[in-house]
Tab-separated table of C-alpha atoms and ligand atoms in Angstrom:
chain	number	residue	atom	x	y	z
E	161	MET	CA	-2.527	-4.355	7.258
E	162	VAL	CA	-4.722	-5.991	4.649
E	163	GLY	CA	-5.531	-8.933	6.923
E	164	ALA	CA	-6.345	-6.529	9.761
E	165	ALA	CA	-8.716	-4.541	7.538
E	166	CYS	CA	-10.412	-7.724	6.280
E	167	ALA	CA	-10.838	-8.843	9.907
E	168	LEU	CA	-12.354	-5.504	10.912
E	169	TYR	CA	-14.958	-5.301	8.168
E	170	ALA	CA	-15.762	-9.024	8.237
E	171	ALA	CA	-16.329	-8.853	12.014
E	172	ARG	CA	-18.478	-5.741	11.589
E	173	ALA	CA	-20.493	-7.646	8.982
E	174	GLY	CA	-21.290	-10.170	11.716
E	175	LEU	CA	-18.751	-12.915	10.975
E	176	ASP	CA	-16.703	-14.820	13.536
E	177	VAL	CA	-13.109	-14.069	12.515
E	178	ARG	CA	-9.721	-15.514	13.374
E	179	VAL	CA	-6.468	-14.003	12.172
E	180	VAL	CA	-3.436	-16.260	11.777
E	181	ASP	CA	0.066	-14.871	11.258
E	182	ARG	CA	3.351	-16.702	11.477
E	183	GLY	CA	5.007	-13.553	12.809
E	184	PRO	CA	3.893	-10.676	15.036
E	185	VAL	CA	1.348	-8.028	14.035
E	186	ALA	CA	2.867	-5.935	11.201
E	187	GLY	CA	5.895	-8.212	10.936
E	188	GLY	CA	5.574	-8.415	7.123
E	189	THR	CA	5.751	-5.606	4.569
E	190	THR	CA	3.345	-3.528	6.670
E	191	GLY	CA	6.120	-2.930	9.191
E	192	ALA	CA	8.656	-2.152	6.466
E	193	GLY	CA	7.032	0.563	4.383
E	194	GLU	CA	5.394	3.953	4.792
E	195	GLY	CA	1.850	5.013	5.438
E	196	ASN	CA	0.937	7.221	2.513
E	197	LEU	CA	-2.759	6.969	1.654
E	198	LEU	CA	-2.585	8.335	-1.875
E	199	VAL	CA	-5.145	8.992	-4.550
E	200	SER	CA	-2.796	11.472	-6.276
E	201	ASP	CA	-0.507	8.886	-7.875
E	202	LYS	CA	-3.233	6.791	-9.472
E	203	GLU	CA	-4.628	7.116	-12.970
E	204	PRO	CA	-8.364	6.605	-13.583
E	205	GLY	CA	-9.256	2.925	-13.367
E	206	PRO	CA	-9.969	0.190	-10.830
E	207	GLU	CA	-7.039	1.015	-8.539
E	208	LEU	CA	-8.097	4.653	-8.288
E	209	ASP	CA	-11.716	3.603	-7.599
E	210	LEU	CA	-10.415	1.405	-4.773
E	211	ALA	CA	-8.211	4.246	-3.503
E	212	LEU	CA	-11.173	6.648	-3.424
E	213	LEU	CA	-13.333	4.115	-1.572
E	214	SER	CA	-10.437	3.550	0.831
E	215	ALA	CA	-9.879	7.279	1.341
E	216	ARG	CA	-13.511	7.605	2.484
E	217	LEU	CA	-13.195	4.634	4.827
E	218	TRP	CA	-9.876	5.904	6.231
E	219	ALA	CA	-11.536	9.242	6.978
E	220	HIS	CA	-14.202	7.415	9.057
E	221	LEU	CA	-11.526	5.354	10.801
E	222	GLY	CA	-9.577	8.559	11.362
E	223	ASP	CA	-12.592	9.946	13.263
E	224	GLU	CA	-12.837	6.716	15.237
E	225	LEU	CA	-9.186	5.928	15.942
E	226	GLY	CA	-7.549	9.274	15.072
E	227	ALA	CA	-4.336	9.917	16.943
E	228	ALA	CA	-3.905	6.255	17.882
E	229	VAL	CA	-3.070	5.402	14.268
E	230	GLU	CA	-1.468	8.809	13.546
E	231	TYR	CA	-4.071	9.497	10.848
E	232	GLU	CA	-3.256	12.853	9.252
E	233	PRO	CA	-5.435	14.151	6.397
E	234	LYS	CA	-2.581	16.412	5.385
E	235	GLY	CA	-2.996	16.343	1.589
E	236	GLY	CA	-0.415	15.713	-1.075
E	237	LEU	CA	1.611	18.160	-3.127
E	238	VAL	CA	3.055	16.992	-6.438
E	239	VAL	CA	5.669	19.349	-7.849
E	240	ALA	CA	7.032	19.729	-11.371
E	241	SER	CA	10.495	21.026	-12.097
E	242	THR	CA	9.946	21.939	-15.759
E	243	PRO	CA	7.067	23.452	-17.768
E	244	GLU	CA	6.851	20.183	-19.736
E	245	THR	CA	6.393	18.044	-16.591
E	246	LEU	CA	3.876	20.565	-15.284
E	247	ALA	CA	1.873	20.347	-18.519
E	248	ALA	CA	1.866	16.529	-18.233
E	249	LEU	CA	0.773	16.801	-14.590
E	250	HIS	CA	-2.163	19.015	-15.622
E	251	VAL	CA	-3.273	16.445	-18.216
E	252	PHE	CA	-2.964	13.635	-15.643
E	253	ALA	CA	-4.965	15.619	-13.063
E	254	LYS	CA	-7.723	16.394	-15.580
E	255	GLY	CA	-8.300	12.650	-16.073
E	256	GLN	CA	-8.263	12.079	-12.325
E	257	ARG	CA	-10.840	14.827	-11.732
E	258	SER	CA	-13.282	13.058	-14.039
E	259	ALA	CA	-12.921	10.018	-11.758
E	260	GLY	CA	-13.680	11.966	-8.562
E	261	VAL	CA	-10.251	13.165	-7.441
E	262	VAL	CA	-9.863	16.706	-6.122
E	263	ALA	CA	-6.750	18.179	-7.759
E	264	ASP	CA	-6.041	21.901	-7.388
E	265	PRO	CA	-3.343	23.520	-9.531
E	266	VAL	CA	-0.691	25.453	-7.578
E	267	SER	CA	1.279	28.139	-9.400
E	268	ALA	CA	5.014	28.416	-8.798
E	269	ASP	CA	4.610	31.577	-6.719
E	270	ARG	CA	2.063	29.851	-4.413
E	271	LEU	CA	4.226	26.812	-3.685
E	272	PRO	CA	6.068	28.445	-0.742
E	273	SER	CA	2.777	29.211	1.016
E	274	LEU	CA	2.050	25.446	1.044
E	275	GLU	CA	5.638	24.286	1.648
E	276	PRO	CA	7.936	27.089	2.836
E	277	HIS	CA	11.112	24.982	2.612
E	278	LEU	CA	10.695	23.727	-0.967
E	279	ALA	CA	13.530	24.315	-3.431
E	280	PRO	CA	13.208	27.515	-5.449
E	281	GLY	CA	12.752	27.487	-9.206
E	282	LEU	CA	10.055	24.786	-9.501
E	283	ALA	CA	7.582	25.216	-12.373
E	284	GLY	CA	4.466	24.613	-10.247
E	285	GLY	CA	2.462	21.793	-8.749
E	286	MET	CA	-0.847	20.145	-7.938
E	287	HIS	CA	-2.477	19.955	-4.502
E	288	TYR	CA	-4.418	16.787	-3.657
E	289	PRO	CA	-6.422	17.353	-0.444
E	290	GLN	CA	-7.664	13.720	-0.322
E	291	ASP	CA	-4.152	12.322	0.277
E	292	ALA	CA	-3.511	11.352	3.901
E	293	GLN	CA	-1.160	9.368	6.095
E	294	VAL	CA	-1.212	6.764	8.871
E	295	MET	CA	1.431	4.918	10.848
E	296	PRO	CA	1.069	1.418	9.336
E	297	ALA	CA	2.056	-0.783	12.293
E	298	LEU	CA	-0.206	1.171	14.666
E	299	ALA	CA	-3.015	1.092	12.123
E	300	ALA	CA	-2.775	-2.696	11.718
E	301	ALA	CA	-2.699	-3.208	15.491
E	302	HIS	CA	-5.630	-0.885	16.201
E	303	LEU	CA	-7.775	-2.247	13.382
E	304	LEU	CA	-7.204	-5.751	14.737
E	305	ARG	CA	-8.115	-4.639	18.230
E	306	ALA	CA	-11.231	-2.845	16.980
E	307	SER	CA	-12.268	-5.991	15.057
E	308	GLY	CA	-12.447	-8.105	18.201
E	309	ALA	CA	-11.135	-11.000	16.070
E	310	ARG	CA	-9.209	-13.779	17.765
E	311	LEU	CA	-5.538	-13.398	16.930
E	312	HIS	CA	-3.129	-16.325	16.508
E	313	THR	CA	0.345	-14.877	16.042
E	314	GLY	CA	3.471	-17.020	15.817
E	315	ARG	CA	1.448	-19.644	13.979
E	316	THR	CA	2.258	-20.692	10.415
E	317	VAL	CA	-0.361	-21.825	7.911
E	318	THR	CA	0.960	-25.044	6.363
E	319	GLY	CA	-2.090	-26.212	4.441
E	320	VAL	CA	-5.639	-25.369	3.382
E	321	LEU	CA	-8.235	-27.870	4.584
E	322	ARG	CA	-10.763	-29.042	1.991
E	323	THR	CA	-13.908	-31.161	2.128
E	324	ALA	CA	-14.372	-34.161	-0.180
E	325	ASP	CA	-15.924	-31.914	-2.850
E	326	GLY	CA	-12.956	-29.509	-2.707
E	327	THR	CA	-14.619	-26.737	-0.678
E	328	VAL	CA	-12.430	-24.910	1.846
E	329	ALA	CA	-12.868	-26.120	5.414
E	330	GLY	CA	-10.196	-24.101	7.245
E	331	VAL	CA	-6.425	-24.052	7.558
E	332	ARG	CA	-3.796	-26.434	8.863
E	333	THR	CA	-1.165	-24.703	10.976
E	334	ASP	CA	1.998	-25.806	12.729
E	335	ARG	CA	-0.042	-25.676	15.935
E	336	GLY	CA	-3.189	-27.472	14.878
E	337	ASP	CA	-6.139	-27.069	12.535
E	338	LEU	CA	-8.548	-24.129	12.504
E	339	HIS	CA	-11.920	-24.851	10.923
E	340	ALA	CA	-13.770	-22.229	8.909
E	341	ARG	CA	-16.193	-22.016	6.015
E	342	ALA	CA	-14.068	-19.368	4.310
E	343	VAL	CA	-10.347	-18.571	4.234
E	344	VAL	CA	-8.999	-15.178	3.157
E	345	ASN	CA	-5.458	-15.200	1.800
E	346	ALA	CA	-3.986	-11.926	3.095
E	347	ALA	CA	-0.386	-13.175	3.053
E	348	GLY	CA	0.975	-10.166	1.156
E	349	THR	CA	4.191	-10.924	-0.720
E	350	TRP	CA	3.801	-14.574	0.290
E	351	GLY	CA	0.242	-14.720	-1.092
E	352	GLY	CA	1.424	-16.903	-3.980
E	353	ASP	CA	2.788	-19.499	-1.539
E	354	LEU	CA	-0.478	-19.529	0.367
E	355	ALA	CA	-2.467	-19.878	-2.858
E	356	ALA	CA	-0.230	-22.829	-3.768
E	357	LEU	CA	-1.192	-24.510	-0.481
E	358	ALA	CA	-4.766	-24.433	-1.810
E	359	GLY	CA	-3.585	-25.811	-5.156
E	360	VAL	CA	-3.955	-22.626	-7.212
E	361	ARG	CA	-1.500	-20.278	-8.883
E	362	LEU	CA	-1.255	-16.593	-8.020
E	363	PRO	CA	2.000	-14.988	-9.257
E	364	VAL	CA	2.750	-12.558	-6.399
E	365	LEU	CA	6.332	-11.270	-6.600
E	366	PRO	CA	8.504	-9.037	-4.372
E	367	ARG	CA	9.442	-5.478	-5.400
E	368	ARG	CA	12.067	-4.161	-2.993
E	369	GLY	CA	11.930	-0.659	-1.592
E	370	PHE	CA	14.205	1.317	0.736
E	371	VAL	CA	13.143	4.164	3.003
E	372	LEU	CA	15.521	6.694	4.566
E	373	VAL	CA	14.706	8.023	8.042
E	374	THR	CA	16.130	11.336	9.278
E	375	GLU	CA	16.760	12.504	12.803
E	376	PRO	CA	13.630	13.975	14.487
E	377	LEU	CA	12.901	17.540	13.362
E	378	PRO	CA	10.286	20.173	14.041
E	379	ARG	CA	7.572	20.005	11.359
E	380	MET	CA	9.369	21.286	8.243
E	381	VAL	CA	7.451	19.275	5.623
E	382	ARG	CA	3.698	19.795	5.863
E	383	HIS	CA	2.289	17.697	3.029
E	384	LYS	CA	3.201	14.524	1.295
E	385	VAL	CA	5.537	15.994	-1.283
E	386	TYR	CA	6.821	14.260	-4.355
E	387	ALA	CA	8.039	15.001	-7.853
E	388	ALA	CA	5.728	14.446	-10.806
E	389	ASP	CA	8.091	11.747	-12.196
E	390	TYR	CA	7.078	9.450	-9.283
E	391	VAL	CA	3.891	8.351	-11.027
E	392	ALA	CA	5.855	7.037	-14.006
E	393	ASP	CA	8.174	5.110	-11.658
E	394	VAL	CA	5.277	3.450	-9.829
E	395	ALA	CA	3.685	2.313	-13.073
E	396	SER	CA	6.991	1.209	-14.577
E	397	ASP	CA	7.506	-2.434	-15.522
E	398	SER	CA	11.271	-2.082	-15.309
E	399	ALA	CA	13.163	-4.413	-12.982
E	400	ALA	CA	15.960	-1.835	-12.675
E	401	LEU	CA	16.340	0.532	-9.733
E	402	ARG	CA	13.983	3.510	-9.881
E	403	THR	CA	13.952	6.246	-7.282
E	404	SER	CA	11.823	9.344	-7.225
E	405	PRO	CA	11.497	10.606	-3.682
E	406	VAL	CA	8.345	11.024	-1.653
E	407	VAL	CA	9.087	13.238	1.344
E	408	GLU	CA	6.878	13.378	4.418
E	409	GLY	CA	7.106	14.661	7.944
E	410	THR	CA	5.801	12.382	10.708
E	411	ALA	CA	4.063	13.008	14.014
E	412	ALA	CA	7.087	11.520	15.781
E	413	GLY	CA	9.506	14.009	14.145
E	414	PRO	CA	11.654	12.093	11.655
E	415	VAL	CA	11.230	12.885	7.982
E	416	LEU	CA	10.637	9.754	5.887
E	417	ILE	CA	12.163	9.691	2.431
E	418	GLY	CA	10.789	6.912	0.306
E	419	ALA	CA	11.009	4.888	-1.669
E	420	SER	CA	13.075	3.040	-4.219
E	421	ARG	CA	11.652	0.322	-6.455
E	422	GLU	CA	13.559	-2.621	-7.890
E	423	ARG	CA	12.956	-6.273	-8.528
E	424	VAL	CA	15.795	-8.211	-6.943
E	425	GLY	CA	13.874	-11.043	-5.287
E	426	PHE	CA	14.035	-11.188	-1.473
E	427	ASP	CA	17.561	-9.696	-1.288
E	428	ARG	CA	17.790	-7.728	1.983
E	429	SER	CA	21.302	-6.356	1.514
E	430	LEU	CA	21.670	-2.596	1.725
E	431	SER	CA	21.861	-0.837	-1.635
E	432	LEU	CA	23.937	2.307	-1.276
E	433	ALA	CA	22.937	3.279	-4.819
E	434	ALA	CA	19.275	3.241	-3.793
E	435	VAL	CA	19.624	5.237	-0.560
E	436	ARG	CA	22.039	7.738	-2.152
E	437	ALA	CA	19.576	8.345	-4.980
E	438	LEU	CA	16.743	8.812	-2.462
E	439	ALA	CA	18.804	11.299	-0.429
E	440	ALA	CA	19.839	13.250	-3.531
E	441	GLY	CA	16.279	13.423	-4.814
E	442	ALA	CA	14.919	14.563	-1.446
E	443	ILE	CA	17.593	17.274	-1.150
E	444	GLY	CA	16.604	18.388	-4.651
E	445	LEU	CA	13.068	18.989	-3.349
E	446	PHE	CA	14.003	20.261	0.128
E	447	PRO	CA	17.565	21.698	0.199
E	448	PHE	CA	17.543	22.002	4.050
E	449	LEU	CA	17.755	18.180	4.203
E	450	GLN	CA	21.409	18.462	3.147
E	451	ARG	CA	22.213	19.546	6.715
E	452	VAL	CA	20.075	16.847	8.351
E	453	ARG	CA	21.393	13.457	9.450
E	454	ALA	CA	19.857	10.252	8.137
E	455	LEU	CA	19.625	7.917	11.130
E	456	ARG	CA	18.796	4.693	9.356
E	457	SER	CA	17.295	3.060	6.338
E	458	TYR	CA	15.082	0.020	6.061
E	459	ALA	CA	13.790	-2.164	3.268
E	460	GLY	CA	10.609	-4.061	2.508
E	461	PHE	CA	9.198	-6.185	-0.286
E	462	ARG	CA	6.053	-4.907	-1.949
E	463	PRO	CA	3.654	-7.685	-2.949
E	464	TYR	CA	3.456	-7.242	-6.674
E	465	LEU	CA	1.249	-8.860	-9.327
E	466	PRO	CA	2.231	-8.551	-13.004
E	467	ASP	CA	-0.569	-6.143	-13.941
E	468	HIS	CA	-0.013	-3.960	-10.827
E	469	LEU	CA	-3.494	-4.683	-9.470
E	470	PRO	CA	-4.194	-6.672	-6.293
E	471	ALA	CA	-6.127	-9.932	-6.192
E	472	ILE	CA	-9.389	-9.295	-4.334
E	473	GLY	CA	-12.373	-11.594	-4.065
E	474	PRO	CA	-13.451	-15.226	-4.261
E	475	ASP	CA	-11.277	-17.724	-6.103
E	476	LEU	CA	-13.596	-19.501	-8.508
E	477	ARG	CA	-11.173	-22.456	-8.630
E	478	VAL	CA	-11.577	-23.257	-4.908
E	479	PRO	CA	-14.978	-22.618	-3.293
E	480	GLY	CA	-14.541	-20.828	0.034
E	481	LEU	CA	-11.096	-19.391	-0.790
E	482	PHE	CA	-10.810	-15.601	-1.050
E	483	HIS	CA	-7.743	-13.517	-1.856
E	484	ALA	CA	-6.768	-10.084	-0.567
E	485	CYS	CA	-3.128	-9.655	-1.532
E	486	GLY	CA	-0.769	-8.177	-4.108
E	487	HIS	CA	-1.319	-4.484	-3.322
E	488	GLU	CA	2.253	-3.584	-4.229
E	489	GLY	CA	3.210	-0.090	-3.003
E	490	ALA	CA	-0.295	0.928	-1.958
E	491	GLY	CA	-1.423	-1.780	0.449
E	492	ILE	CA	-1.740	0.495	3.457
E	493	GLY	CA	-3.957	2.909	1.582
E	494	LEU	CA	-5.968	0.236	-0.238
E	495	ALA	CA	-6.334	-2.114	2.753
E	496	VAL	CA	-9.579	-0.707	4.088
E	497	GLY	CA	-11.420	-0.667	0.763
E	498	THR	CA	-10.187	-4.215	0.246
E	499	GLY	CA	-11.454	-5.228	3.683
E	500	GLN	CA	-14.856	-3.754	2.944
E	501	LEU	CA	-15.109	-5.523	-0.442
E	502	ILE	CA	-13.989	-8.850	1.054
E	503	ALA	CA	-16.564	-8.546	3.853
E	504	GLN	CA	-19.283	-7.851	1.285
E	505	ALA	CA	-18.188	-10.848	-0.819
E	506	LEU	CA	-17.982	-13.105	2.261
E	507	THR	CA	-21.512	-12.230	3.321
E	508	GLY	CA	-23.040	-12.679	-0.150
E	509	LYS	CA	-23.634	-8.967	-0.735
E	510	THR	CA	-22.853	-7.316	-4.060
E	511	PRO	CA	-19.460	-5.654	-3.557
E	512	GLU	CA	-19.703	-1.906	-4.033
E	513	LEU	CA	-16.917	-2.021	-6.643
E	514	ASP	CA	-16.837	-4.426	-9.560
E	515	LEU	CA	-14.304	-7.118	-8.594
E	516	THR	CA	-13.708	-8.260	-12.199
E	517	PRO	CA	-10.382	-6.370	-12.642
E	518	PHE	CA	-9.117	-7.870	-9.360
E	519	ARG	CA	-10.217	-11.471	-9.948
E	520	PRO	CA	-7.561	-13.920	-8.770
E	521	GLU	CA	-7.839	-16.280	-11.757
E	522	ARG	CA	-6.863	-13.619	-14.289
E	523	PHE	CA	-3.311	-14.971	-14.650
E	524	GLU	CA	-4.438	-18.437	-15.674
E	525	GLN	CA	-3.727	-17.944	-19.393
E	526	ALA	CA	-0.140	-18.723	-20.350
E	527	GLY	CA	2.166	-15.757	-20.711
E	528	THR	CA	0.220	-13.275	-18.602
E	529	ASP	CA	2.771	-13.085	-15.818
E	530	GLY	CA	5.260	-11.147	-17.904
E	531	GLY	CA	7.910	-13.819	-17.461
E	532	ASP	CA	8.947	-12.413	-14.112
E	533	THR	CA	11.247	-14.432	-11.942
E	534	ALA	CA	12.621	-11.744	-9.610
G	765	FAD	C1	9.553	0.772	1.086
G	765	FAD	C2	8.073	0.625	1.011
G	765	FAD	C3	7.258	1.754	1.103
G	765	FAD	C4	5.877	1.606	1.063
G	765	FAD	N1	5.102	2.720	1.183
G	765	FAD	C5	3.743	2.589	1.169
G	765	FAD	C6	2.919	3.721	1.341
G	765	FAD	O1	3.402	4.820	1.551
G	765	FAD	N2	1.582	3.556	1.277
G	765	FAD	C7	1.001	2.339	1.050
G	765	FAD	O2	-0.217	2.261	0.971
G	765	FAD	N3	1.766	1.243	0.907
G	765	FAD	C8	3.126	1.335	0.959
G	765	FAD	N4	3.902	0.245	0.785
G	765	FAD	C9	3.264	-1.022	0.472
G	765	FAD	C10	2.645	-1.646	1.699
G	765	FAD	O3	3.582	-1.654	2.749
G	765	FAD	C11	2.167	-3.063	1.351
G	765	FAD	O4	1.360	-3.039	0.188
G	765	FAD	C12	1.337	-3.603	2.510
G	765	FAD	O5	2.054	-3.532	3.708
G	765	FAD	C13	0.929	-5.033	2.233
G	765	FAD	O6	0.209	-5.465	3.364
G	765	FAD	P1	-0.241	-6.945	3.495
G	765	FAD	O7	-1.055	-7.056	4.725
G	765	FAD	O8	-0.809	-7.409	2.201
G	765	FAD	O9	1.142	-7.758	3.626
G	765	FAD	P2	2.066	-8.001	4.921
G	765	FAD	O10	2.136	-6.819	5.786
G	765	FAD	O11	3.356	-8.558	4.417
G	765	FAD	O12	1.270	-9.113	5.699
G	765	FAD	C14	1.242	-10.446	5.257
G	765	FAD	C15	1.356	-11.300	6.481
G	765	FAD	O13	1.192	-12.670	6.095
G	765	FAD	C16	1.964	-13.435	6.979
G	765	FAD	N5	2.182	-14.751	6.381
G	765	FAD	C17	2.719	-15.037	5.178
G	765	FAD	N6	2.721	-16.365	4.972
G	765	FAD	C18	2.157	-16.927	6.066
G	765	FAD	C19	1.863	-18.269	6.448
G	765	FAD	N7	2.152	-19.330	5.674
G	765	FAD	N8	1.282	-18.471	7.649
G	765	FAD	C20	0.971	-17.442	8.488
G	765	FAD	N9	1.235	-16.149	8.162
G	765	FAD	C21	1.807	-15.896	6.971
G	765	FAD	C22	3.253	-12.640	7.141
G	765	FAD	O14	3.909	-12.989	8.345
G	765	FAD	C23	2.734	-11.222	7.144
G	765	FAD	O15	2.580	-10.666	8.442
G	765	FAD	C24	5.300	0.335	0.871
G	765	FAD	C25	6.110	-0.796	0.826
G	765	FAD	C26	7.488	-0.652	0.885
G	765	FAD	C27	8.331	-1.886	0.841
């Protein structure tokens, strides 16, 4: 998704772009997650600024590509089960509003008008009209098509070509060299490996997540609905399993229940504990789900950097190398803002957001990677 967005905006900025992927389109984490485009779960700061930029760009792409990418500006609804969580949600939303987020309080008695099938007895919630949704694999495919970039799938990057003075000159692949004056590392969870091919360190790590998929249903869940505790789980540094459900209906009918978070390396084995906790949490929000069959679950590995911010921009250690990876659980949403910023950096324009918080060299000092090995 991130590579597709970089290709789109770089091509629209006038560059000749080639996209190389060792797998098919959306064969990485993009095909193994969900498509929530959220501003609601982000606290004020660089990630929220990028989410707001991305939300604007997604809205334009929604006009352009619309149904093809299943773009739905449906809004998010965050619910609180206790007065204490609701009070904390109000404080959180106040900070977000000062950063440009629209957050409308919803009293307990108004919740059913937004979501008729929600559990009774909730303390209240917050409505976030800027939250939206896309179907990630379709979005990646359509953005690539719209870019007009030449696509080399089934081709693995095995090296980064450099000139005598160390400047990037393209990539070596298992099917020959591709020459270019700039290379963008959009290798997601494998972004650290790609950086290593260019001789630099970028500590991207996998954070596993499961999603439960129900049988197709008529539209019972209208918004992106999640419990207020979700924000704490996303920001958590814990390696242990954390699950606070995000429930969403899809255009195709199934309800998606995501997503767990745990750091267990690239272990693909099914975790019953994770999917049980997701199911229980979702039933807590929407009791009708108790009578609905879960058809399958799937897992993916979020590309995670120790400070929970992606690496975006030029790598000052290797002229011509750019990074666009490490977006953790928000890479679908943040992809388009990232693509825009990368295109601006590639063409020598001043990026419309300050790239300092995202700079790829920020982990150079010893001890800044939190000692993670998972
Ligand atoms: C369970 C789960 C739920 C999620 N839900 C959401 C959500 O609701 N909203 C959201 O915004 N995000 C969500 N995410 C996160 C999102 O899926 C990721 O942040 C995003 O997909 C990352 O995209 P990417 O393009 O950086 O990485 P990827 O999609 O992994 O793409 C990287 C590509 O690089 C290729 N590659 C790697 N190494 C090489 C090499 N040497 N040569 C050639 N190709 C190579 C891979 O084949 C891959 O296709 C979720 C993730 C999970 C796991």
